[in-house]
Amino acid sequence: MSTPAIAGGKPIREKYLAFGGPLISEDEIKEVVDTLRSGWLSTGPKTVAFENKFKEYIGRSYAIGVNSCTAALHLALMVSGIGEGDEVITTPLTFCATSNVILHLGARPVFVDVRMDDYNIDPDRIQERITKKTRAILPVHLYGHPCEMEAILGIADRYRLKVISDCAHAIESEYKGVKVGGMGDISCFSFYATKNLTTGEGGMITTNDPCLDERLRVLRLHGLSADAWKRYGEVDPSHYDVSIPGYKYNMMDIQAAIGLRQLEKIDEYHKRRERYWKIYDDAFDGMEEIKRPPVLKHIVHAYHLYPILVMEELLRIDRDGFRRALDKEGIGTGIHFQPIHLFSYYRRTFGFKKGDFPNAEYIGSYTISLPISASMEMRDVEDVVEGVRRIVRYYKR
Ligand SMILES: *Cc1c(COP(=O)(O)O)cnc(C)c1O
């Protein structure tokens, strides 16, 4: 039996496997250079082209490019009329941005615990949290596993609530044959460096509502009545109006250039991650010391993250020790996520405490995200499998 590096053995890898490394090829680089040489760097023709390709891919009528998913969520809530004193129902098991934007609008995040079937917001517990102040449900398709959208849309319909999806992990995700990014009122996407499709930093909003599209375009750029690209293309550039104090959230063409090329390869990269996912699943099948991530039957997973749960009672190390041991083998991992309600601001402001959302806390305490990105080679995947096996065997009770 080989000794883990943390216990004095030889590390599996010489070169460290960074977690979530992007895959950038020569065509992205060429497209960026082309943009730099074109003289048009900010929001312009490439942003428009990327928006058009993206809405086609998702199957929505409108797509609006912005500079992050956080900006996308902020604007999506704003145009949905969310403001002071309103309540938005969401999951505590997500990145802090999902819930921070609710606070930016003076509204209150109302958390509903996740279910263990898919680690997503439990639709059976949503209704009991609806009040007169509830305006929207904000489902997060965690790790790329779609939420139970039929139930969520049904509840939203009954109570006249908006559905704004956090699709930061879920560009490729499908629920009963439909892309989740095409469901509900508005969907928000992230193109951050570690996401399935990256533009370094960037985001997108999709909707089928032409009025929302128009308002979102105005709000993403200072509240100006037309984009700079249109403005300077017009005969008289001095005529524009500021109808509302908007934001500086626009996507630039340098980002869109990367996005255009990334989008061409999205299904190829998705298949590659699916292959890696299956390798992990097969390798860890029957290994009681770790629990594999759930995948329900009626969905297409985006395979954005592969979170295992470390069963501490069967091991002589805890979750953080397991992570450190993988790190010593040369394997970078992540934690997705620490539940939001336990962060100091949220405890202080809303009085949340341990035990409020037991499923989210359980997952948050024992989860480790193993690397699963298109930039990995088969060798890297085998190293991760070997690393997990080595640590489990050595620290088994
Ligand atoms: C990454 C992420 C975000 C934020 O995306 P940015 O583009 O970095 O603003 C929001 N929600 C979830 C679930 C994420 O993982």
PDB file of C-alpha atoms and ligand atoms in Angstrom, residues 67-71 73 93-98 140-142 166-169 189-192 194-195 201-203 304-305 336-337, ligand 1:
ATOM      1  CA  ASN A  67     -19.440  41.997 -16.837  1.00  0.00           C
ATOM      2  CA  SER A  68     -20.345  39.317 -14.259  1.00  0.00           C
ATOM      3  CA  CYS A  69     -23.077  36.979 -13.063  1.00  0.00           C
ATOM      4  CA  THR A  70     -23.294  39.112  -9.933  1.00  0.00           C
ATOM      5  CA  ALA A  71     -24.187  42.111 -12.111  1.00  0.00           C
ATOM      6  CA  LEU A  73     -28.404  38.832 -10.842  1.00  0.00           C
ATOM      7  CA  LEU A  93     -25.990  26.457  -0.332  1.00  0.00           C
ATOM      8  CA  THR A  94     -24.586  28.742  -3.016  1.00  0.00           C
ATOM      9  CA  PHE A  95     -21.934  31.365  -3.642  1.00  0.00           C
ATOM     10  CA  CYS A  96     -22.435  34.502  -1.541  1.00  0.00           C
ATOM     11  CA  ALA A  97     -23.134  36.642  -4.638  1.00  0.00           C
ATOM     12  CA  THR A  98     -26.541  34.969  -5.098  1.00  0.00           C
ATOM     13  CA  VAL A 140     -29.487  27.953  -8.105  1.00  0.00           C
ATOM     14  CA  HIS A 141     -28.716  24.935 -10.284  1.00  0.00           C
ATOM     15  CA  LEU A 142     -25.933  23.815  -8.032  1.00  0.00           C
ATOM     16  CA  ASP A 166     -28.746  31.515 -11.036  1.00  0.00           C
ATOM     17  CA  CYS A 167     -27.293  29.504 -13.932  1.00  0.00           C
ATOM     18  CA  ALA A 168     -23.651  30.205 -13.041  1.00  0.00           C
ATOM     19  CA  HIS A 169     -22.971  26.436 -13.145  1.00  0.00           C
ATOM     20  CA  PHE A 189     -24.882  33.138 -16.269  1.00  0.00           C
ATOM     21  CA  SER A 190     -21.260  33.480 -15.195  1.00  0.00           C
ATOM     22  CA  PHE A 191     -18.171  33.441 -17.400  1.00  0.00           C
ATOM     23  CA  TYR A 192     -15.733  33.744 -14.503  1.00  0.00           C
ATOM     24  CA  THR A 194     -13.310  28.729 -13.424  1.00  0.00           C
ATOM     25  CA  LYS A 195     -16.738  28.344 -15.053  1.00  0.00           C
ATOM     26  CA  GLU A 201     -14.775  37.844 -16.019  1.00  0.00           C
ATOM     27  CA  GLY A 202     -18.195  38.151 -17.601  1.00  0.00           C
ATOM     28  CA  GLY A 203     -21.856  37.285 -17.443  1.00  0.00           C
ATOM     29  CA  HIS A 304     -19.469  21.816 -13.592  1.00  0.00           C
ATOM     30  CA  LEU A 305     -18.310  20.517 -10.201  1.00  0.00           C
ATOM     31  CA  HIS A 336     -18.700  24.508  -2.708  1.00  0.00           C
ATOM     32  CA  PHE A 337     -20.033  25.958  -0.584  1.00  0.00           C
TER      33      PHE A 337
HETATM   34  C1  LIG B   1     -19.519  32.107  -9.736  1.00  0.00           C
HETATM   35  C2  LIG B   1     -20.883  32.208  -9.175  1.00  0.00           C
HETATM   36  C3  LIG B   1     -21.585  33.421  -9.141  1.00  0.00           C
HETATM   37  C4  LIG B   1     -20.948  34.736  -9.460  1.00  0.00           C
HETATM   38  O1  LIG B   1     -20.449  34.823 -10.735  1.00  0.00           O
HETATM   39  P1  LIG B   1     -19.520  36.071 -11.153  1.00  0.00           P
HETATM   40  O2  LIG B   1     -19.535  36.017 -12.640  1.00  0.00           O
HETATM   41  O3  LIG B   1     -18.172  35.813 -10.569  1.00  0.00           O
HETATM   42  O4  LIG B   1     -20.144  37.295 -10.620  1.00  0.00           O
HETATM   43  C5  LIG B   1     -22.903  33.408  -8.730  1.00  0.00           C
HETATM   44  N1  LIG B   1     -23.507  32.279  -8.345  1.00  0.00           N
HETATM   45  C6  LIG B   1     -22.868  31.096  -8.319  1.00  0.00           C
HETATM   46  C7  LIG B   1     -23.598  29.871  -7.882  1.00  0.00           C
HETATM   47  C8  LIG B   1     -21.524  31.025  -8.715  1.00  0.00           C
HETATM   48  O5  LIG B   1     -20.858  29.861  -8.646  1.00  0.00           O
END
